[in-house]
Coordinates of C-alpha atoms in Angstrom, one line a residue:
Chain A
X1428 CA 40.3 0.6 17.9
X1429 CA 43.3 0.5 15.5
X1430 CA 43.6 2.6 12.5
X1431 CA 42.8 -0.4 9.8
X1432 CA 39.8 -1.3 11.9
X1433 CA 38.2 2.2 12.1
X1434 CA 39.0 2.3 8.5
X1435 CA 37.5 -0.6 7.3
X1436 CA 34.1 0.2 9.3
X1437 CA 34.3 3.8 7.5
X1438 CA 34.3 2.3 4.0
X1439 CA 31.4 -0.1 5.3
X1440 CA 29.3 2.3 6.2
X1441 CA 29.9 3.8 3.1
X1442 CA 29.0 0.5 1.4
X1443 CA 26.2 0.7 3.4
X1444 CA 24.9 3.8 2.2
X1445 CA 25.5 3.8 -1.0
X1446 CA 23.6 0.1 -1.0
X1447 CA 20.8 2.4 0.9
X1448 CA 20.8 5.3 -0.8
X1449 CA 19.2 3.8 -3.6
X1450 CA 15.7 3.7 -2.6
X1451 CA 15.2 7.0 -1.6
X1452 CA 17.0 7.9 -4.9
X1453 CA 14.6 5.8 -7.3
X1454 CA 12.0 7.1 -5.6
X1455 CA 13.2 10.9 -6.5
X1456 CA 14.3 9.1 -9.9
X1457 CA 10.9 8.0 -10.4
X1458 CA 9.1 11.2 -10.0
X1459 CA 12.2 13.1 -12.1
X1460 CA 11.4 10.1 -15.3
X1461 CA 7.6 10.8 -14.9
X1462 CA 8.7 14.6 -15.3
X1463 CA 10.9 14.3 -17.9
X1464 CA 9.1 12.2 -20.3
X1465 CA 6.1 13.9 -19.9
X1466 CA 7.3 17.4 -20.6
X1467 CA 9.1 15.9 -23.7
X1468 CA 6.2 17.0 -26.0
X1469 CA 4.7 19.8 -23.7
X1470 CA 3.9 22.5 -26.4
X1471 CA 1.8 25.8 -25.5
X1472 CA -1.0 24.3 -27.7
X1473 CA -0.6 21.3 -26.0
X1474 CA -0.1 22.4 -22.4
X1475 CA -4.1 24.8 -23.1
X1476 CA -5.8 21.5 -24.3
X1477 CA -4.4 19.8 -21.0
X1478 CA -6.5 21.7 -19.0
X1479 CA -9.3 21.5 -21.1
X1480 CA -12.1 19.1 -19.8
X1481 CA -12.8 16.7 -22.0
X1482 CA -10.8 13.4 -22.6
X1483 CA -10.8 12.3 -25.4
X1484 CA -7.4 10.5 -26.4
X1485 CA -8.5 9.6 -29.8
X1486 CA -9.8 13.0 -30.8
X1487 CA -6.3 14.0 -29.2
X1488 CA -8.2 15.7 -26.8
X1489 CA -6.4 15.5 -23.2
X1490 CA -8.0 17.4 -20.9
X1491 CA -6.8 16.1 -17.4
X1492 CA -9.2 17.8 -15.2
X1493 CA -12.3 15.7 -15.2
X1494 CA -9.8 13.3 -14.4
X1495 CA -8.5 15.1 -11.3
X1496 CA -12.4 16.1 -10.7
X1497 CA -13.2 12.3 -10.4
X1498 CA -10.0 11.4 -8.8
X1499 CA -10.6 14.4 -5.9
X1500 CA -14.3 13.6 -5.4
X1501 CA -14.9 9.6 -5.1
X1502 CA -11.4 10.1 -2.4
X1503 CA -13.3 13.0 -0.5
X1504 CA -16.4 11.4 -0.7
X1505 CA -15.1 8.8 1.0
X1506 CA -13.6 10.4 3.8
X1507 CA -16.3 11.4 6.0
X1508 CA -17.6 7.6 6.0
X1509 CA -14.3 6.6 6.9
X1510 CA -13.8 8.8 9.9
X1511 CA -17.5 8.2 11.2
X1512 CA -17.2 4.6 11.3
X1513 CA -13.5 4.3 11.7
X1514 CA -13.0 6.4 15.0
X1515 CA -15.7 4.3 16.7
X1516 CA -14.1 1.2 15.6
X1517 CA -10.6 2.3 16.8
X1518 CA -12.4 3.3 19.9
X1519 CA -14.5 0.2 20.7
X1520 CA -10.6 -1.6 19.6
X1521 CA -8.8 0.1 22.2
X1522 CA -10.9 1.5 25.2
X1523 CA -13.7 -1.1 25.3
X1524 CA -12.5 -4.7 23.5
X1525 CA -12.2 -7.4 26.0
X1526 CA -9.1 -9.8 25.1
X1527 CA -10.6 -12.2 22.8
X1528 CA -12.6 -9.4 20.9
X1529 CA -9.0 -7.3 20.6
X1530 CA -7.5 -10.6 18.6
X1531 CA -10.7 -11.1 16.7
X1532 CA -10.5 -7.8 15.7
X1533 CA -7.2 -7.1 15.1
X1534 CA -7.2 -10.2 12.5
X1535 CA -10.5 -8.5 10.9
X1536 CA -8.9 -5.0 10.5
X1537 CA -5.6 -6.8 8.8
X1538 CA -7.1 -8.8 7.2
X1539 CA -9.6 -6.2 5.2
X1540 CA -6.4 -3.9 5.1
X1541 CA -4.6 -7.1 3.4
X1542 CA -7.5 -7.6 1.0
X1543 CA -5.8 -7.5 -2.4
X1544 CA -7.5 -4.6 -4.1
X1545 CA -8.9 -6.7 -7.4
X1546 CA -10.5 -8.9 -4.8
X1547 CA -12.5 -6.0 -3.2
X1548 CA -13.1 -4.8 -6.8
X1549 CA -14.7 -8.0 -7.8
X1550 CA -16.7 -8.4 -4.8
X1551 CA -18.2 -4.5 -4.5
X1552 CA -18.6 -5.3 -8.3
X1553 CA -21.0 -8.1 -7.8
X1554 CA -23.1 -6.4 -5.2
X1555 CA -23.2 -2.9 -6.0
X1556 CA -22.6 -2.9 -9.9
X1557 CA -20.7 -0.2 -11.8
X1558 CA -21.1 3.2 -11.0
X1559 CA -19.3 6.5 -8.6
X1560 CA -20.8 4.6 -4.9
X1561 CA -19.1 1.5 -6.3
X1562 CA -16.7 3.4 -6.3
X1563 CA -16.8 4.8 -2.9
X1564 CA -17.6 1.9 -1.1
X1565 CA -14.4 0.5 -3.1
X1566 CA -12.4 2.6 -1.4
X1567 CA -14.2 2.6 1.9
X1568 CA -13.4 -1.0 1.8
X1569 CA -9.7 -0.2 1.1
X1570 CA -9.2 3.0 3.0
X1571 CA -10.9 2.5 6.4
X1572 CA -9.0 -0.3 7.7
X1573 CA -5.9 1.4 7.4
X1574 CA -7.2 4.6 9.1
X1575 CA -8.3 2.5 12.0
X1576 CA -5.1 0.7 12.3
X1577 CA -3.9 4.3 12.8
X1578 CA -5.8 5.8 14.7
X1579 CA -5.7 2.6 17.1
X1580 CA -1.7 3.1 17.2
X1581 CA -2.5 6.9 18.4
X1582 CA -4.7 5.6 20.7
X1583 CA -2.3 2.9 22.3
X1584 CA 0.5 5.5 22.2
X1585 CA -1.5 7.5 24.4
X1586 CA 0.1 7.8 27.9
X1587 CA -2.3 5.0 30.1
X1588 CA -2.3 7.9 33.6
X1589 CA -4.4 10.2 31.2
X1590 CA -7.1 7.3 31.1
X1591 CA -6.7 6.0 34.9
X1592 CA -7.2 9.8 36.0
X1593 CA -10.1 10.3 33.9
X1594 CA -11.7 7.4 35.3
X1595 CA -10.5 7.7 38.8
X1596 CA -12.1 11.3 38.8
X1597 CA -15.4 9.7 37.8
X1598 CA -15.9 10.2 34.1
X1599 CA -17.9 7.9 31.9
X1600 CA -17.5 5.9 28.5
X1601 CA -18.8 9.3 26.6
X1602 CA -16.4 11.7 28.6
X1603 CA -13.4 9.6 27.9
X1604 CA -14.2 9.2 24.3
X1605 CA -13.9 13.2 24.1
X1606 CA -10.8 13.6 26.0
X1607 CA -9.2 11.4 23.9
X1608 CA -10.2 12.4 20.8
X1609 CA -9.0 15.9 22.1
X1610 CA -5.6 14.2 22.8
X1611 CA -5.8 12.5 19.4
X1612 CA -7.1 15.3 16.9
X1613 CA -3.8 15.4 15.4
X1614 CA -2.8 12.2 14.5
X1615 CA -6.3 11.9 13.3
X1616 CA -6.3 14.6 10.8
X1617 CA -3.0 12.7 10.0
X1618 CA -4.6 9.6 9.5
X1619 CA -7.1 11.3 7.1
X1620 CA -4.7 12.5 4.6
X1621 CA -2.8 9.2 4.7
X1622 CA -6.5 7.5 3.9
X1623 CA -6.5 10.7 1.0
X1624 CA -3.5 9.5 -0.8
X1625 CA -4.6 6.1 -0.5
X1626 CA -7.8 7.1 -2.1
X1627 CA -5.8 9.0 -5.4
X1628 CA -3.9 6.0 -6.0
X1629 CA -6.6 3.5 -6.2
X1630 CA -6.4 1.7 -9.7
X1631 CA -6.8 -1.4 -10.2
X1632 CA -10.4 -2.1 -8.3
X1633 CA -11.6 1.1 -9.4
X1634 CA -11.4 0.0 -12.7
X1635 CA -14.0 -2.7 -12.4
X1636 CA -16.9 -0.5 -11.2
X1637 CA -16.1 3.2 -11.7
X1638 CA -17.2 2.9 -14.9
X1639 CA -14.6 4.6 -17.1
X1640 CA -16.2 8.1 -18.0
X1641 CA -15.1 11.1 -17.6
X1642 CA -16.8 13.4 -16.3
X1643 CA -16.9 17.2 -14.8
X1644 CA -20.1 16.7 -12.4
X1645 CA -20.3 12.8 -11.1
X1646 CA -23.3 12.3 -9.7
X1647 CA -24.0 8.8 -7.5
X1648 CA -25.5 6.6 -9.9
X1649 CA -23.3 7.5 -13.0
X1650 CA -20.0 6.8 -13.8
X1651 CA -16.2 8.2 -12.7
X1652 CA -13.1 8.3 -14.1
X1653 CA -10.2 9.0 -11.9
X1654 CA -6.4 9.2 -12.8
X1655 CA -5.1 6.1 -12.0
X1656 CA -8.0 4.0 -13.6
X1657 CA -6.7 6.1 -17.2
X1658 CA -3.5 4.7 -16.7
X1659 CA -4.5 0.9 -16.3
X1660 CA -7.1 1.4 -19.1
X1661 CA -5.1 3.4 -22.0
X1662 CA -0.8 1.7 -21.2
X1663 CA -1.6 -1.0 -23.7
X1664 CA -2.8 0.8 -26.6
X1665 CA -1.2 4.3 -26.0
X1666 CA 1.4 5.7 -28.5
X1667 CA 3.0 9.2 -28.8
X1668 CA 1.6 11.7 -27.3
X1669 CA -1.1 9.9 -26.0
X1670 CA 1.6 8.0 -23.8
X1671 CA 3.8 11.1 -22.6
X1672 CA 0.6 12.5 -21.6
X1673 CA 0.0 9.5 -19.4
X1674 CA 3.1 10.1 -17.4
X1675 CA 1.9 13.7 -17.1
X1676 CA -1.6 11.5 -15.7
X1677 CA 1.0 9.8 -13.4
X1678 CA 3.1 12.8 -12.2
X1679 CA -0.5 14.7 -11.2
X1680 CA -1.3 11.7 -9.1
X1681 CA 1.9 11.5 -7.1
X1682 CA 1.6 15.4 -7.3
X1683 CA -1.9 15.3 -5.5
X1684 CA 0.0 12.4 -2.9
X1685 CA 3.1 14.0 -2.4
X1686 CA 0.8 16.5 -1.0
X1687 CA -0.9 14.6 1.4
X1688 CA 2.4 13.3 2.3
X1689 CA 4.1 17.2 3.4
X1690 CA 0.8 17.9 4.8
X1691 CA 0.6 14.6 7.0
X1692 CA 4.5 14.6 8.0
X1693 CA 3.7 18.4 9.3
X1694 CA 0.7 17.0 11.3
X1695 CA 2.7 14.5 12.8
X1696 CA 5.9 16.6 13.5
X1697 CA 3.5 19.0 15.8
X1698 CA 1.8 15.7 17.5
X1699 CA 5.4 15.1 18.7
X1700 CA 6.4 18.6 19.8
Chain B
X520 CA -24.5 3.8 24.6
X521 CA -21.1 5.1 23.1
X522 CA -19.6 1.0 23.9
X523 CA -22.4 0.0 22.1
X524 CA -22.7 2.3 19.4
X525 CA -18.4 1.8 18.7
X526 CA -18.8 -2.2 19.2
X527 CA -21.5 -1.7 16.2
X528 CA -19.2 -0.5 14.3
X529 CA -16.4 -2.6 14.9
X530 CA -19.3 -5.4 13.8
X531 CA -19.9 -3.9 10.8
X532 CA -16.1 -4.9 9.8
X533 CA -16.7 -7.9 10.9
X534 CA -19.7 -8.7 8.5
X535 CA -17.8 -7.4 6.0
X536 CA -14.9 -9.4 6.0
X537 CA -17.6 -12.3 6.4
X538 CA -20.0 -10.7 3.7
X539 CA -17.0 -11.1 1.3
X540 CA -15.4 -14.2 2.3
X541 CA -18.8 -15.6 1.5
X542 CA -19.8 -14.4 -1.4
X543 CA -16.9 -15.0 -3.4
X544 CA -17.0 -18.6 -2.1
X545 CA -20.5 -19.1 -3.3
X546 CA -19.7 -17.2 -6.3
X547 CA -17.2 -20.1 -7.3
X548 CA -18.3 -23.1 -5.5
X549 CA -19.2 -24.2 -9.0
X550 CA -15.6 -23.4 -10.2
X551 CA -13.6 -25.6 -7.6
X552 CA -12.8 -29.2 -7.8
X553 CA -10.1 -32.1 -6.5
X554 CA -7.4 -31.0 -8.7
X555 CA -8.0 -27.1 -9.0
X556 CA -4.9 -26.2 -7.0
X557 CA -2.7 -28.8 -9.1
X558 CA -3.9 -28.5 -12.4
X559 CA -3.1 -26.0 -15.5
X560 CA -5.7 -23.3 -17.1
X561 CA -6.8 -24.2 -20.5
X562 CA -9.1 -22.1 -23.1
X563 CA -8.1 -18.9 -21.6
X564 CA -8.4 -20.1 -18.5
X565 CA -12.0 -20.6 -18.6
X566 CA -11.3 -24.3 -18.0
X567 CA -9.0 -26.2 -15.6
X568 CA -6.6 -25.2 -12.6
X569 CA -4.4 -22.0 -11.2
X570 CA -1.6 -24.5 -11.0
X571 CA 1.2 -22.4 -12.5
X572 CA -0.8 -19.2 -11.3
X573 CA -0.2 -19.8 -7.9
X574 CA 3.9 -20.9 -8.9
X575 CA 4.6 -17.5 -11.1
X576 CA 3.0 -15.5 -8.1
X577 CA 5.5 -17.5 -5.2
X578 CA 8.1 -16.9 -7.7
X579 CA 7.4 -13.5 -8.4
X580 CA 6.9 -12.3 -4.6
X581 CA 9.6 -14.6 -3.4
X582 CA 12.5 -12.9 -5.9
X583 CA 11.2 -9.4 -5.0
X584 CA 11.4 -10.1 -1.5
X585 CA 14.9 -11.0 -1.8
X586 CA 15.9 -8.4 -3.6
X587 CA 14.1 -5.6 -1.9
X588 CA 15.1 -6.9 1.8
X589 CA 18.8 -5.9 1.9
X590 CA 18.2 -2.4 0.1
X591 CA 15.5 -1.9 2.6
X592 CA 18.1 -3.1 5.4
X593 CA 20.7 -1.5 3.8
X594 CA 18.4 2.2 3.8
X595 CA 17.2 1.6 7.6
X596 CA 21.0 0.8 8.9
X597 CA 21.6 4.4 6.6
X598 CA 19.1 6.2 8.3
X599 CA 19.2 5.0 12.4
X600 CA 23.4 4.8 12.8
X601 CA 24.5 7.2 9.7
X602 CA 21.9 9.9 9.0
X603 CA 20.9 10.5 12.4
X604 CA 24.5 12.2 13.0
X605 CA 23.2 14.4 10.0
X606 CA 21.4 17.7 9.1
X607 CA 17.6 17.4 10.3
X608 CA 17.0 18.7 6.5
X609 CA 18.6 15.7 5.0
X610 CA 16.7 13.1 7.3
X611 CA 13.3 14.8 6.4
X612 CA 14.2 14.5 3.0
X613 CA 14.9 10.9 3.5
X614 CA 11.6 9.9 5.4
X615 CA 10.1 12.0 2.7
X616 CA 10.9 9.8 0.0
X617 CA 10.2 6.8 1.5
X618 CA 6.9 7.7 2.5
X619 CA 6.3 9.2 -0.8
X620 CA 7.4 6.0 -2.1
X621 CA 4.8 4.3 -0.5
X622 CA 2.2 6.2 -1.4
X623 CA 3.1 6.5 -5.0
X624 CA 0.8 4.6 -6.6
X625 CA 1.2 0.7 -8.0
X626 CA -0.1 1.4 -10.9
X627 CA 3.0 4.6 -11.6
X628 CA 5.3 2.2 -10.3
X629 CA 3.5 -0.3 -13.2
X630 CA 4.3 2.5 -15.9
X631 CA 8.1 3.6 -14.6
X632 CA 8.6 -0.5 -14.5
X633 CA 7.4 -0.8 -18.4
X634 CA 9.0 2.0 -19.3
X635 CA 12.3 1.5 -18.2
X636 CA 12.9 -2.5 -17.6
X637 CA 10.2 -4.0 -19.8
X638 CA 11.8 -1.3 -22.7
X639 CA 14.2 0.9 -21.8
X640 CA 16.4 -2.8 -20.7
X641 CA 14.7 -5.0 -23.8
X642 CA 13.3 -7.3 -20.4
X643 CA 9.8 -7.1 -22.4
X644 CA 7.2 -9.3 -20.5
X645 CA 9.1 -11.4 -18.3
X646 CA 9.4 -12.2 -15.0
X647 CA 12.4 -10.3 -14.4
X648 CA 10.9 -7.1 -15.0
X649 CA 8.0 -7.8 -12.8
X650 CA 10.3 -8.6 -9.9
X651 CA 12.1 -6.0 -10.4
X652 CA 9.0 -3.5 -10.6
X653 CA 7.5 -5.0 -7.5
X654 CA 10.9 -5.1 -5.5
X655 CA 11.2 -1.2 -6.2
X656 CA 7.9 -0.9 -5.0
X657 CA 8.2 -3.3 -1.8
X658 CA 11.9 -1.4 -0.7
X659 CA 9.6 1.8 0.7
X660 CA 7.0 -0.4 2.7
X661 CA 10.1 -2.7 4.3
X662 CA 12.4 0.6 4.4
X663 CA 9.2 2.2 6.9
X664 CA 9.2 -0.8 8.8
X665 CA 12.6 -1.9 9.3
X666 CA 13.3 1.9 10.7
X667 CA 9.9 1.6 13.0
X668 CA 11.1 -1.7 14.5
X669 CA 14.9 -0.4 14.8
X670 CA 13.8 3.0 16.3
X671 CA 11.8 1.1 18.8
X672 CA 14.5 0.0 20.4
X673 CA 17.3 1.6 19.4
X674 CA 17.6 4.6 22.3
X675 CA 18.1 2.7 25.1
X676 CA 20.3 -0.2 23.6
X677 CA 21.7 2.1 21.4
X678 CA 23.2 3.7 24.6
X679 CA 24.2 0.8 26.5
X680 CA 26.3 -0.4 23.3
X681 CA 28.1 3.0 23.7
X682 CA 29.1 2.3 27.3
X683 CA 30.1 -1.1 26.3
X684 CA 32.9 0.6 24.1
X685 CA 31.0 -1.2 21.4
X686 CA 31.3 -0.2 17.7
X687 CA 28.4 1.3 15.3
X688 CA 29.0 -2.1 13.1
X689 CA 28.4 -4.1 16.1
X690 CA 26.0 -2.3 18.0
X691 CA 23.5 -2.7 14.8
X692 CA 24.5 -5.7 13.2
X693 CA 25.1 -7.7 16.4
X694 CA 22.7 -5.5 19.0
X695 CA 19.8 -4.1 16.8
X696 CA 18.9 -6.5 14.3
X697 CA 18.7 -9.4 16.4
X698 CA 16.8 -7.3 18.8
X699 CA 14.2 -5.7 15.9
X700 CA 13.9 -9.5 14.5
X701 CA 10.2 -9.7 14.9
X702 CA 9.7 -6.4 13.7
X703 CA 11.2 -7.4 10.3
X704 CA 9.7 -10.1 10.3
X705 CA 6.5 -8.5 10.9
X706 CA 7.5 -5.8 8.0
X707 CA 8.4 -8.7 5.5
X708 CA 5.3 -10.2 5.8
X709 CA 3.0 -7.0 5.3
X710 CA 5.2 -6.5 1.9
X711 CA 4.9 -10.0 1.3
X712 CA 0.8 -9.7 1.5
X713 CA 1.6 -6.6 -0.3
X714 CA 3.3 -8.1 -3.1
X715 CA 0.6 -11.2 -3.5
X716 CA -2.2 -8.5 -3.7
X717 CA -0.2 -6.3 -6.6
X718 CA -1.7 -6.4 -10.1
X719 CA -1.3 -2.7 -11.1
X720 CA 2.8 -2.9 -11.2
X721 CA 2.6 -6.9 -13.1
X722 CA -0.1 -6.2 -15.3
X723 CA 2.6 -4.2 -17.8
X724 CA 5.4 -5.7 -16.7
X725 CA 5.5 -9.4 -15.7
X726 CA 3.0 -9.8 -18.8
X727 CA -0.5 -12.4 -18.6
X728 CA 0.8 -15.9 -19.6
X729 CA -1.3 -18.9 -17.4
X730 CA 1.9 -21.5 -18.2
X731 CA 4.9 -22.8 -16.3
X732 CA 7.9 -20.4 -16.9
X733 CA 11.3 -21.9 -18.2
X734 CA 13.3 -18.9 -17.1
X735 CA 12.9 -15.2 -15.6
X736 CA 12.9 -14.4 -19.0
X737 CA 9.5 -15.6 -19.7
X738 CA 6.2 -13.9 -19.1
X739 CA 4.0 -14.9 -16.0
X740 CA 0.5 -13.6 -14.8
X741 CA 0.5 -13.9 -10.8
X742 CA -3.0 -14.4 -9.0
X743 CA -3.9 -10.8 -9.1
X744 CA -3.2 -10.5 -12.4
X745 CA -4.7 -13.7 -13.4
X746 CA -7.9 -12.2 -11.5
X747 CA -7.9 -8.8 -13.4
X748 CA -7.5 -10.2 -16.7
X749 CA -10.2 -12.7 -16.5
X750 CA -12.7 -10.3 -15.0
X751 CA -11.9 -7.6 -17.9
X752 CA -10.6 -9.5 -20.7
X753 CA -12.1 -13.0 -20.9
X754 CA -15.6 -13.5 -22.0
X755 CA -17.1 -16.0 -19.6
X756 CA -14.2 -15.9 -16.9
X757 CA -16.2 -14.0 -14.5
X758 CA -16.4 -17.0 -12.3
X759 CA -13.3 -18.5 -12.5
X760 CA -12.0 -14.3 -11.5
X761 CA -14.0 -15.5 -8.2
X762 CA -12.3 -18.6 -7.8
X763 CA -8.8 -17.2 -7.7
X764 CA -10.2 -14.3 -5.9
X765 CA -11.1 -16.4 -3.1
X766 CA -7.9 -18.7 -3.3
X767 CA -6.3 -14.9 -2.9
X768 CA -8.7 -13.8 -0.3
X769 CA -7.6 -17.3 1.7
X770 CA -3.7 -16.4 1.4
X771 CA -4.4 -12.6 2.7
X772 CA -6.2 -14.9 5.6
X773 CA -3.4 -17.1 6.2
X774 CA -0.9 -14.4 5.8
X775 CA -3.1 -12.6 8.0
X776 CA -3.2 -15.2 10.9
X777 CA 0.9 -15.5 10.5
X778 CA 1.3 -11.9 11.4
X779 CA -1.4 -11.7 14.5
X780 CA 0.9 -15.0 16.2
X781 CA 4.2 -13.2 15.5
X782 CA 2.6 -9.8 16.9
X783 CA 0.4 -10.7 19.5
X784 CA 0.1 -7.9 22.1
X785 CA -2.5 -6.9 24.6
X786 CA -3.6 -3.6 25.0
X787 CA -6.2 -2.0 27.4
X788 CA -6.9 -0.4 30.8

């Protein structure tokens, strides 16, 4: 290759990655605004009434943790439904579909993990009215078809000798099903926190039937309020400190997520080892 | 008994989708008529169409989209030809803050996207500032995707463009792109269902109004939008909020449907 060639491709791929540099920076930019602005009126008096529990912005009361309470509990609560009927699903998907049923439920899956989160909102809305299982079967809705999408991409990544040996030395549906969730543990637990974060940054259909109030102790029947649904609710009207506190709000969601994230990527770095 | 107790749950999805497919149909069967599709809202949209609705969200999505693609190619060319040559810390950190970037939620992105375009830039509500929002929150999902599809090929043909002598410009522009084709294609039309479902990032940013814009300057409420705000804001739009529910719950389909013909793949024993 001649000199002017191999310099030209050099300042391309420069080009290049300066042109795709950019989303991994706004994404570091993002998290360093949400920092920034919120720390801009961070005061020891203020900082002590942050982690007080009781929100009231009006009052200029800002405590954050019933908040994180509500935001933490309606995504745990969540999680066990998720993996008892999601594994099975992936399962049935995978191992036991024939053809036809694969398609059918391929497009299901999708098409639930497509659903545009105000349109499972309004729908869980109607049925169930406003309160924290709203809430949780809000984000069953939006959570477990992702998880099984997951764990089925585990599954078909699994190498197909494991599951012609198992059955050419005689074992049944039930000791298949084990030795692969053995195989699969990993990505599983993976899966989960992925579902986690998803769970934290619900806002929008959360909003229509989590019923706003925060609260230390939600019980089933009465009403949450998570991070992200303070955001959506309070943008328009808040003012001052009311608003930097917000992007405080914002950076202890992506906090919570970013989380999830470390803890996911490790999961997944041993599954490859 | 585990096939059968795994199919019923695998049903239960099924009924589900069914369950609210139905019920938002029968919710706003009373909503839809001949010229819903065509015609404009009026009083608050408590009266006539989703006309310019269903314009500000294709214009919306489609502007994102094209902005957001070439970044996204742009960051998956960096990472599979430039930073695998690189520290392992400095791809971690890369993968890091893409998947971070996905997971960050809409409604932060919403907030940065007020913040900085609809104020910090004097966009205010306007179209621009909503595509721009939604295009910075797009770049992650396509970034993931494009890599996925590149990676999945890339070893072996990455190799065999070596031997060839080939170039790192050829071997991906001419070699791994056209190869990965239906894996972007599959990505862009995950971000594209993505981007018709957001509300969170618009509602602050791309601003509520039901008419036709003039220019990208103008304010525009997209269908998810248009669905939030007459569920929470608008007395009596509860039922029209099913109708454009269900005309959004009928592009997810559709969208849906596109993406099973341009992935269909069998998998079993």
């Amino acid at each position: 290759m001649s000199l002017l060639a191999r310099r030209s491709e050099f300042f391309f791929w420069c080009f290049i990655t300066t042109i795709g540099g950019i989303i991994p920076i706004s994404v570091g930019g993002l998290i360093v605004y949400l920092f920034a602005e919120g720390s801009s009126i961070i005061t020891w008096d203020l900082f002590s009434r942050i982690l007080s529990n009781s929100w009231f912005p009006a009052d200029e009361e800002f405590g954050i943790l019933p908040l994180i309470v509500g935001t933490i509990t309606s995504a745990a609560a969540v999680l066990p439904l998720v993996v008892c009927l999601g594994i099975p699903s992936a399962l049935y998907f995978v191992l036991f579909a024939n053809e036809r049923a694969q398609t059918i439920f391929s497009m299901v899956v999708g098409t639930l993990s497509g659903l545009p989160s105000v349109v499972v909102g309004i729908f869980v809305m109607e049925v169930t009215g406003i309160n924290f299982t709203s809430a949780v079967i809000v984000l069953f809705l939006l959570v477990a078809p992702q998880f099984i999408l997951m764990v089925a991409t585990s599954l078909f990544q699994l190498h197909k000798g494991l599951l012609i040996s198992a059955k050419a030395l005689g074992l049944g549906d039930f000791g298949i099903t084990v030795l692969i969730l053995r195989q699969i543990s990993l990505p599983v637990f993976g899966a989960m926190l992925v579902s986690l974060g998803r769970g934290f940054g619900e806002a929008v259909a959360l909003t229509f039937v989590a019923g706003n109030v925060a609260t230390m102790m939600p019980d089933w029947s009465g009403p949450i309020r998570t991070l992200t649904t303070t955001i959506v609710l309070e943008l328009d009207f808040a003012t001052g400190a009311h608003y930097s506190i917000l992007h405080i709000v914002a950076l202890s969601v992506t906090l919570l997520i970013a989380v999830t994230v470390i803890l996911s990527g490790i999961f997944s770095r041993r599954n490859n080892q | 008994m585990i096939r059968i107790i795994c199919m019923c749950c695998a049903l239960l999805f099924l009924g589900l989708i069914l369950a609210i497919g139905f019920d938002l149909y029968t919710e706003a069967a009373d909503v839809f008529y001949d010229g819903y599709l065509t015609d404009k809202p009026s009083d608050l949209g408590t009266k006539g169409g989703i006309a310019p609705i269903i314009l500000n969200t294709f214009i919306i999505v489609g502007l994102a989209i094209a902005i957001a693609f070439p970044f996204s190619l742009a960051a998956a060319a960096t990472y599979t030809m430039v930073l695998k040559s690189q520290p392992t810390t400095l791809q971690r950190l890369f993968i890091f803050l893409i998947d971070l970037g996905i997971g960050i939620p809409r409604i932060v992105w919403g907030l940065a996207g007020a913040a900085i375009f609809s104020g910090l830039f004097g966009l205010g509500f306007s179209i621009i500032s909503g595509v721009l929002t939604l295009a910075l929150l797009l770049s992650p999902i396509l970034t993931f995707g494009f890599i996925a599809g590149i990676e999945s090929l890339e070893k072996q043909l990455k190799i065999q463009c070596q031997v060839l002598g080939l170039t790192d410009l050829v071997t991906f522009w001419m070699q791994l792109i056209p190869s990965a084709k239906s894996a972007l294609l599959t990505t862009t039309l995950i971000a594209v269902g993505r981007g018709f479902g957001d509300a969170a990032a618009l509602l602050f940013t791309s601003g509520i109004a039901s008419r036709i814009p003039s220019s990208i300057l103008d304010p525009a409420a997209t269908l998810s939008v248009w669905v939030f705000q007459l569920t929470t804001a608008i007395p009596g739009g509860e039922k029209r909020a099913f109708a454009a529910a269900f005309i959004l719950f009928t592009i997810t389909l559709i969208i849906q449907g596109c993406l099973s013909i341009s992935n269909k793949k069998r998998f079993s024993l």
